[in-house]
Short mmCIF file of C-alpha atoms in Angstrom, two decimals:
data_model
loop_
_atom_site.label_atom_id
_atom_site.label_comp_id
_atom_site.label_asym_id
_atom_site.label_seq_id
_atom_site.Cartn_x
_atom_site.Cartn_y
_atom_site.Cartn_z
CA MET A 1 -49.71 54.03 -38.54
CA SER A 2 -52.95 53.47 -40.37
CA SER A 3 -53.24 55.49 -43.56
CA THR A 4 -56.84 56.28 -42.91
CA ILE A 5 -57.84 59.42 -41.07
CA LEU A 6 -60.68 61.15 -39.26
CA GLN A 7 -61.58 64.14 -41.49
CA ALA A 8 -63.17 67.07 -39.72
CA PRO A 9 -66.22 68.58 -41.53
CA GLY A 10 -65.13 71.35 -43.83
CA ASN A 11 -61.54 70.16 -43.92
CA PRO A 12 -60.98 68.98 -47.57
CA GLN A 13 -57.27 68.38 -47.01
CA GLY A 14 -58.20 65.72 -44.48
CA GLU A 15 -55.83 67.17 -41.77
CA ALA A 16 -56.75 66.10 -38.30
CA GLU A 17 -57.84 68.98 -36.05
CA ALA A 18 -58.05 69.01 -32.33
CA ALA A 19 -61.50 68.27 -31.01
CA GLU A 20 -63.54 71.10 -29.60
CA PRO A 21 -66.10 69.67 -27.13
CA GLY A 22 -68.21 72.84 -27.17
CA GLU A 23 -68.57 72.90 -30.87
CA GLU A 24 -72.17 73.40 -32.11
CA ALA A 25 -74.17 71.72 -35.02
CA LYS A 26 -72.44 68.38 -34.53
CA ASN A 27 -73.86 65.44 -36.43
CA PRO A 28 -76.02 63.42 -33.98
CA PHE A 29 -74.86 60.14 -35.36
CA LEU A 30 -71.26 61.05 -34.95
CA VAL A 31 -71.89 62.33 -31.36
CA ALA A 32 -73.59 59.02 -30.46
CA LEU A 33 -70.81 57.01 -32.07
CA GLY A 34 -68.18 59.01 -30.06
CA GLU A 35 -70.14 58.42 -26.82
CA ARG A 36 -70.23 54.64 -27.57
CA ALA A 37 -66.46 54.57 -28.39
CA ARG A 38 -65.64 56.41 -25.07
CA ALA A 39 -67.97 54.11 -23.05
CA LEU A 40 -66.42 50.98 -24.66
CA ARG A 41 -62.96 52.29 -23.92
CA SER A 42 -63.86 53.03 -20.28
CA ARG A 43 -65.47 49.60 -19.88
CA ARG A 44 -62.20 47.97 -21.07
CA GLY A 45 -60.23 50.06 -18.69
CA MET A 46 -58.10 51.66 -21.52
CA THR A 47 -56.79 55.18 -21.70
CA ARG A 48 -57.17 57.02 -24.90
CA LYS A 49 -53.45 56.76 -25.52
CA ALA A 50 -53.56 52.91 -24.98
CA LEU A 51 -56.44 52.54 -27.41
CA ALA A 52 -54.76 54.70 -29.97
CA LEU A 53 -51.67 52.54 -29.84
CA ALA A 54 -53.63 49.28 -29.95
CA ALA A 55 -55.70 50.42 -32.97
CA ASP A 56 -52.75 52.03 -34.74
CA VAL A 57 -54.68 55.30 -34.95
CA SER A 58 -53.37 58.75 -33.92
CA GLU A 59 -54.51 59.94 -30.51
CA ARG A 60 -55.76 63.19 -32.03
CA HIS A 61 -57.91 61.23 -34.52
CA LEU A 62 -59.36 59.15 -31.66
CA ALA A 63 -60.17 62.30 -29.74
CA ASN A 64 -62.03 63.68 -32.78
CA LEU A 65 -63.97 60.40 -32.94
CA GLU A 66 -64.86 60.49 -29.26
CA TYR A 67 -65.96 64.09 -29.40
CA GLY A 68 -68.10 63.52 -32.50
CA VAL A 69 -66.38 66.10 -34.68
CA GLY A 70 -64.83 63.89 -37.31
CA ASN A 71 -66.08 62.02 -40.28
CA ALA A 72 -64.66 58.54 -39.34
CA SER A 73 -63.34 56.36 -42.09
CA ILE A 74 -64.75 52.88 -42.09
CA LEU A 75 -61.26 51.40 -41.88
CA VAL A 76 -60.52 53.55 -38.73
CA LEU A 77 -63.74 52.30 -37.12
CA LEU A 78 -62.69 48.69 -37.96
CA ASP A 79 -59.31 49.27 -36.36
CA VAL A 80 -60.91 50.84 -33.23
CA ALA A 81 -63.52 48.00 -32.98
CA ARG A 82 -60.73 45.41 -33.19
CA ALA A 83 -58.71 47.13 -30.52
CA LEU A 84 -61.84 47.24 -28.21
CA GLN A 85 -62.53 43.63 -28.97
CA CYS A 86 -66.13 44.36 -30.06
CA THR A 87 -67.96 44.05 -33.31
CA LEU A 88 -68.24 46.97 -35.67
CA ALA A 89 -71.99 46.65 -35.16
CA GLU A 90 -71.63 47.16 -31.44
CA LEU A 91 -69.46 50.27 -31.99
CA LEU A 92 -72.02 51.63 -34.43
CA GLY A 93 -74.74 50.86 -31.94
CA ASP A 94 -76.78 47.97 -33.41
CA VAL A 95 -75.88 44.34 -32.78
CA THR A 96 -79.31 43.10 -33.42
CA THR A 97 -79.68 43.19 -37.22
CA SER A 98 -78.15 39.77 -38.14
CA SER A 99 -81.46 37.89 -38.52
CA PRO A 100 -85.21 38.25 -38.31
CA GLU A 101 -85.13 36.51 -34.88
CA TRP A 102 -82.70 39.11 -33.53
CA LEU A 103 -84.90 41.94 -34.82
CA MET A 104 -88.04 40.33 -33.20
CA LEU A 105 -86.27 39.81 -29.93
CA ARG A 106 -85.01 43.41 -30.01
CA GLU A 107 -88.62 44.56 -30.54
CA LEU A 108 -89.76 42.49 -27.51
CA LEU A 109 -87.11 43.84 -25.27
CA GLU A 110 -86.97 47.47 -26.43
CA ASN A 111 -87.84 50.00 -23.74
CA ARG A 112 -88.07 47.39 -20.94
CA ASP A 113 -86.87 48.42 -17.56
CA GLU A 114 -83.62 46.99 -16.01
CA ALA A 115 -85.56 44.69 -13.60
CA THR A 116 -87.43 43.02 -16.52
CA LEU A 117 -84.30 42.72 -18.61
CA HIS A 118 -82.48 41.10 -15.67
CA ARG A 119 -85.30 38.46 -15.34
CA VAL A 120 -85.14 37.72 -19.04
CA ARG A 121 -81.32 37.41 -18.93
CA VAL A 122 -81.47 34.97 -16.03
CA THR A 123 -84.25 32.91 -17.71
CA VAL A 124 -82.44 32.67 -20.94
CA GLY A 125 -79.10 31.95 -19.32
CA GLU A 126 -80.67 29.04 -17.38
CA MET A 127 -82.50 27.75 -20.45
CA LEU A 128 -79.30 27.76 -22.53
CA GLY A 129 -77.03 26.52 -19.73
CA THR A 130 -74.72 29.57 -20.30
CA GLY A 131 -75.22 31.44 -17.05
CA GLY A 132 -78.35 32.34 -15.20
CA ALA A 133 -78.33 33.41 -11.58
CA ASN A 134 -76.96 31.88 -8.36
CA ALA A 135 -79.66 30.89 -5.84
CA SER A 136 -82.52 30.97 -8.31
CA GLY A 137 -85.19 28.38 -8.77
CA GLY A 138 -85.21 27.47 -5.05
CA ARG A 139 -81.51 26.59 -4.98
CA GLN A 140 -79.51 27.48 -1.91
CA ARG A 141 -76.94 30.23 -2.43
CA SER A 142 -73.49 29.10 -3.61
CA GLN A 143 -70.74 28.68 -1.01
CA GLN A 144 -68.32 30.04 -3.59
CA VAL A 145 -68.07 33.70 -2.68
CA ALA A 146 -66.68 36.03 -5.43
CA LEU A 147 -65.56 39.47 -4.70
CA ILE A 148 -65.72 41.94 -7.62
CA GLY A 149 -64.65 45.54 -8.11
CA LEU A 150 -61.80 47.72 -9.22
CA ARG A 151 -58.19 47.32 -8.05
CA GLY A 152 -57.78 48.91 -4.57
CA ALA A 153 -61.34 48.10 -3.41
CA GLY A 154 -60.00 45.57 -0.82
CA LYS A 155 -60.70 42.27 -2.61
CA SER A 156 -57.33 40.69 -1.69
CA THR A 157 -57.14 42.06 1.92
CA LEU A 158 -60.77 41.56 2.90
CA GLY A 159 -61.01 38.39 0.90
CA GLY A 160 -58.17 36.73 2.75
CA MET A 161 -59.66 37.79 6.07
CA LEU A 162 -63.08 36.44 5.05
CA ALA A 163 -61.67 33.10 3.83
CA GLU A 164 -59.89 32.60 7.22
CA ASP A 165 -62.98 33.43 9.14
CA LEU A 166 -65.16 31.01 7.11
CA GLY A 167 -62.52 28.29 6.94
CA PHE A 168 -62.73 28.46 3.10
CA PRO A 169 -59.85 28.39 0.60
CA PHE A 170 -58.82 31.82 -0.69
CA VAL A 171 -58.29 32.05 -4.44
CA GLU A 172 -56.82 35.09 -6.17
CA LEU A 173 -57.86 34.60 -9.75
CA SER A 174 -55.05 36.80 -11.09
CA ARG A 175 -52.45 34.49 -9.49
CA GLU A 176 -54.20 31.49 -11.04
CA ILE A 177 -54.11 33.16 -14.45
CA GLU A 178 -50.43 33.69 -14.12
CA LYS A 179 -49.88 30.03 -13.15
CA PHE A 180 -51.64 28.84 -16.21
CA ALA A 181 -49.78 31.23 -18.54
CA GLY A 182 -46.43 30.83 -16.78
CA CYS A 183 -45.90 34.62 -16.85
CA SER A 184 -47.21 37.76 -15.33
CA ILE A 185 -50.56 39.48 -16.23
CA SER A 186 -48.66 42.42 -17.89
CA GLU A 187 -46.57 39.94 -19.92
CA ILE A 188 -49.65 38.01 -21.08
CA GLN A 189 -51.23 41.18 -22.33
CA ALA A 190 -48.10 42.51 -23.96
CA LEU A 191 -47.11 39.29 -25.57
CA TYR A 192 -50.36 37.61 -26.41
CA GLY A 193 -53.04 40.26 -26.16
CA GLN A 194 -56.43 40.72 -24.50
CA ASN A 195 -58.06 37.69 -26.17
CA ALA A 196 -55.41 35.35 -24.77
CA TYR A 197 -55.72 36.94 -21.30
CA ARG A 198 -59.50 36.40 -21.34
CA ARG A 199 -59.09 32.72 -22.26
CA TYR A 200 -56.72 32.23 -19.34
CA GLU A 201 -59.14 34.03 -17.16
CA ARG A 202 -61.96 31.77 -18.22
CA ARG A 203 -59.84 28.66 -17.62
CA ALA A 204 -58.86 29.87 -14.16
CA LEU A 205 -62.47 30.75 -13.22
CA GLU A 206 -63.74 27.40 -14.47
CA GLU A 207 -61.12 25.45 -12.57
CA ALA A 208 -61.75 27.42 -9.37
CA ILE A 209 -65.41 26.65 -9.63
CA GLN A 210 -64.83 23.00 -10.28
CA ILE A 211 -62.21 22.38 -7.63
CA TYR A 212 -63.45 24.36 -4.69
CA PRO A 213 -67.06 23.78 -3.49
CA GLU A 214 -66.38 26.35 -0.84
CA ALA A 215 -64.15 29.30 -1.51
CA VAL A 216 -63.58 33.09 -1.41
CA ILE A 217 -62.48 34.21 -4.86
CA ALA A 218 -60.93 37.62 -5.53
CA THR A 219 -61.52 38.42 -9.11
CA PRO A 220 -59.64 40.84 -11.52
CA GLY A 221 -61.28 44.18 -11.80
CA GLY A 222 -61.85 43.75 -15.53
CA ILE A 223 -63.72 40.41 -15.37
CA VAL A 224 -66.97 42.33 -16.08
CA SER A 225 -65.55 43.38 -19.48
CA ASP A 226 -66.05 39.79 -20.79
CA PRO A 227 -69.82 38.99 -20.76
CA ALA A 228 -69.23 35.23 -20.98
CA ASN A 229 -66.84 35.08 -18.03
CA PHE A 230 -69.01 37.44 -15.96
CA ASN A 231 -72.13 35.36 -16.67
CA LEU A 232 -70.30 32.25 -15.54
CA LEU A 233 -69.38 34.06 -12.35
CA LEU A 234 -72.87 35.27 -11.67
CA GLN A 235 -74.29 31.79 -12.39
CA HIS A 236 -72.03 29.84 -10.00
CA CYS A 237 -70.97 32.30 -7.24
CA THR A 238 -72.41 34.45 -4.50
CA THR A 239 -71.15 37.90 -5.64
CA VAL A 240 -70.22 40.92 -3.64
CA TRP A 241 -69.22 44.26 -5.19
CA LEU A 242 -66.57 45.94 -3.00
CA LYS A 243 -67.08 49.61 -3.75
CA ALA A 244 -64.68 52.51 -2.98
CA ASP A 245 -64.25 56.11 -3.90
CA ALA A 246 -61.81 56.78 -6.73
CA GLU A 247 -59.47 58.56 -4.37
CA ASP A 248 -59.33 55.47 -2.05
CA HIS A 249 -58.73 53.24 -5.00
CA MET A 250 -55.74 55.32 -6.09
CA LYS A 251 -54.34 55.75 -2.50
CA ARG A 252 -54.50 52.02 -1.79
CA VAL A 253 -52.88 50.91 -5.06
CA LEU A 254 -50.06 53.38 -4.65
CA ALA A 255 -49.61 52.41 -1.03
CA GLN A 256 -48.94 48.87 -2.22
CA GLY A 257 -46.01 50.29 -4.28
CA ASP A 258 -47.81 49.87 -7.60
CA THR A 259 -47.17 52.93 -9.76
CA ARG A 260 -48.95 51.66 -12.79
CA PRO A 261 -52.02 53.92 -12.30
CA MET A 262 -49.74 56.78 -12.79
CA ALA A 263 -47.78 55.40 -15.74
CA ALA A 264 -50.44 55.40 -18.58
CA SER A 265 -51.77 58.97 -18.28
CA ARG A 266 -51.11 62.30 -16.72
CA GLU A 267 -54.81 62.44 -15.98
CA ALA A 268 -54.79 59.20 -14.00
CA MET A 269 -57.50 60.24 -11.59
CA ASP A 270 -59.80 61.18 -14.54
CA ASP A 271 -59.04 57.82 -16.20
CA LEU A 272 -59.74 55.97 -12.96
CA LYS A 273 -63.06 57.81 -12.57
CA SER A 274 -63.98 56.99 -16.20
CA ILE A 275 -63.20 53.32 -15.69
CA LEU A 276 -65.37 53.26 -12.55
CA ALA A 277 -68.23 54.92 -14.38
CA GLY A 278 -67.92 52.63 -17.27
CA ARG A 279 -67.95 49.41 -15.18
CA ALA A 280 -70.43 50.45 -12.33
CA ALA A 281 -73.49 49.27 -14.22
CA PHE A 282 -71.83 45.76 -14.52
CA TYR A 283 -70.46 45.64 -11.01
CA SER A 284 -73.96 46.45 -9.76
CA LYS A 285 -75.17 43.11 -11.10
CA ALA A 286 -73.53 41.50 -8.02
CA GLU A 287 -76.05 40.21 -5.44
CA PHE A 288 -74.57 42.28 -2.74
CA GLN A 289 -72.55 45.57 -2.39
CA LEU A 290 -70.36 46.84 0.37
CA ASN A 291 -68.67 50.38 0.38
CA THR A 292 -65.24 49.98 1.82
CA SER A 293 -64.61 53.75 1.80
CA ALA A 294 -67.30 54.26 4.41
CA GLN A 295 -65.41 52.70 7.31
CA PRO A 296 -62.01 51.51 8.47
CA LEU A 297 -60.61 48.07 7.54
CA GLU A 298 -61.85 46.20 10.59
CA ALA A 299 -65.28 47.61 10.35
CA SER A 300 -65.39 46.80 6.66
CA PHE A 301 -64.38 43.23 7.45
CA GLN A 302 -67.05 42.89 10.12
CA ALA A 303 -69.68 44.24 7.74
CA LEU A 304 -68.56 41.81 4.99
CA ARG A 305 -68.44 38.91 7.43
CA LYS A 306 -72.02 39.57 8.59
CA LEU A 307 -73.27 40.05 5.04
CA VAL A 308 -71.76 36.85 3.76
CA ARG A 309 -72.65 34.70 6.71
CA GLU A 310 -76.27 35.86 6.53
CA ALA A 311 -76.38 35.14 2.85
CA LEU A 312 -74.95 31.69 3.15
CA GLN A 313 -77.14 31.03 6.33
CA LEU A 314 -74.05 30.39 8.49
CA PRO A 315 -73.88 31.09 12.20
CA ALA A 316 -72.89 34.58 13.12
#
């Protein structure tokens, strides 16, 4: 266990105290820091217990950090940043201080609305060749259809049905990742860590894009957590976010015999809702959205079929 601690204000002995969310007179910087830590954890799809284990920090200390009631040691912050696979600057809230050009860019982009930022990102991505937008600049929309969303949204079921209807190959990216690694997703993460998993994910996505000019690709729910992989997906594929209510996500995964959602936390539903909230802004970057909780399976498929065929300008 790390020897550094989160020391609560007025606690000279440095003993960790349970966080009290309703506490008044919190330091604004620590509150903002806690909110960023919580948002980053949700985006990565990690429970507080999982992050505490990965960072080698006590769960109570991590709770204090997230509620903004502790004075976080710099070494604890470094441990948490490493476990979240982000820079310390991102955790502290400023990744744009490394050069004058960064500062000038930040000034240009500060307070711009989401639509403007989206156009800037697409333009910069196309200029650098690192990921702009599918179907931009007069290009026809890609025949590589990528389904994104959390586990249980219907990506595998609806994706297989859509691929059969279109006569396209169906690619489950998770299965391709396991083929490259020679072991299961859980074993990759347990044995080699998240960085290795993201490299396999990148390799599988690049190969799918190169091999299949036409395809329906079911992506892992956490692909949005890696900006480089997500940019690549947005650049090359026609993307559809399959949305569902948290309750439906949980029911569908459990119905498949997968009890992992219940294994990590007693508050599994709260964790699931937190992950959905943390990723929703990224999932919403998809070109299209379909709510699979709004209708039965066959109706969802017909809606998806119509949406994709119209997007690709295929006969109905």
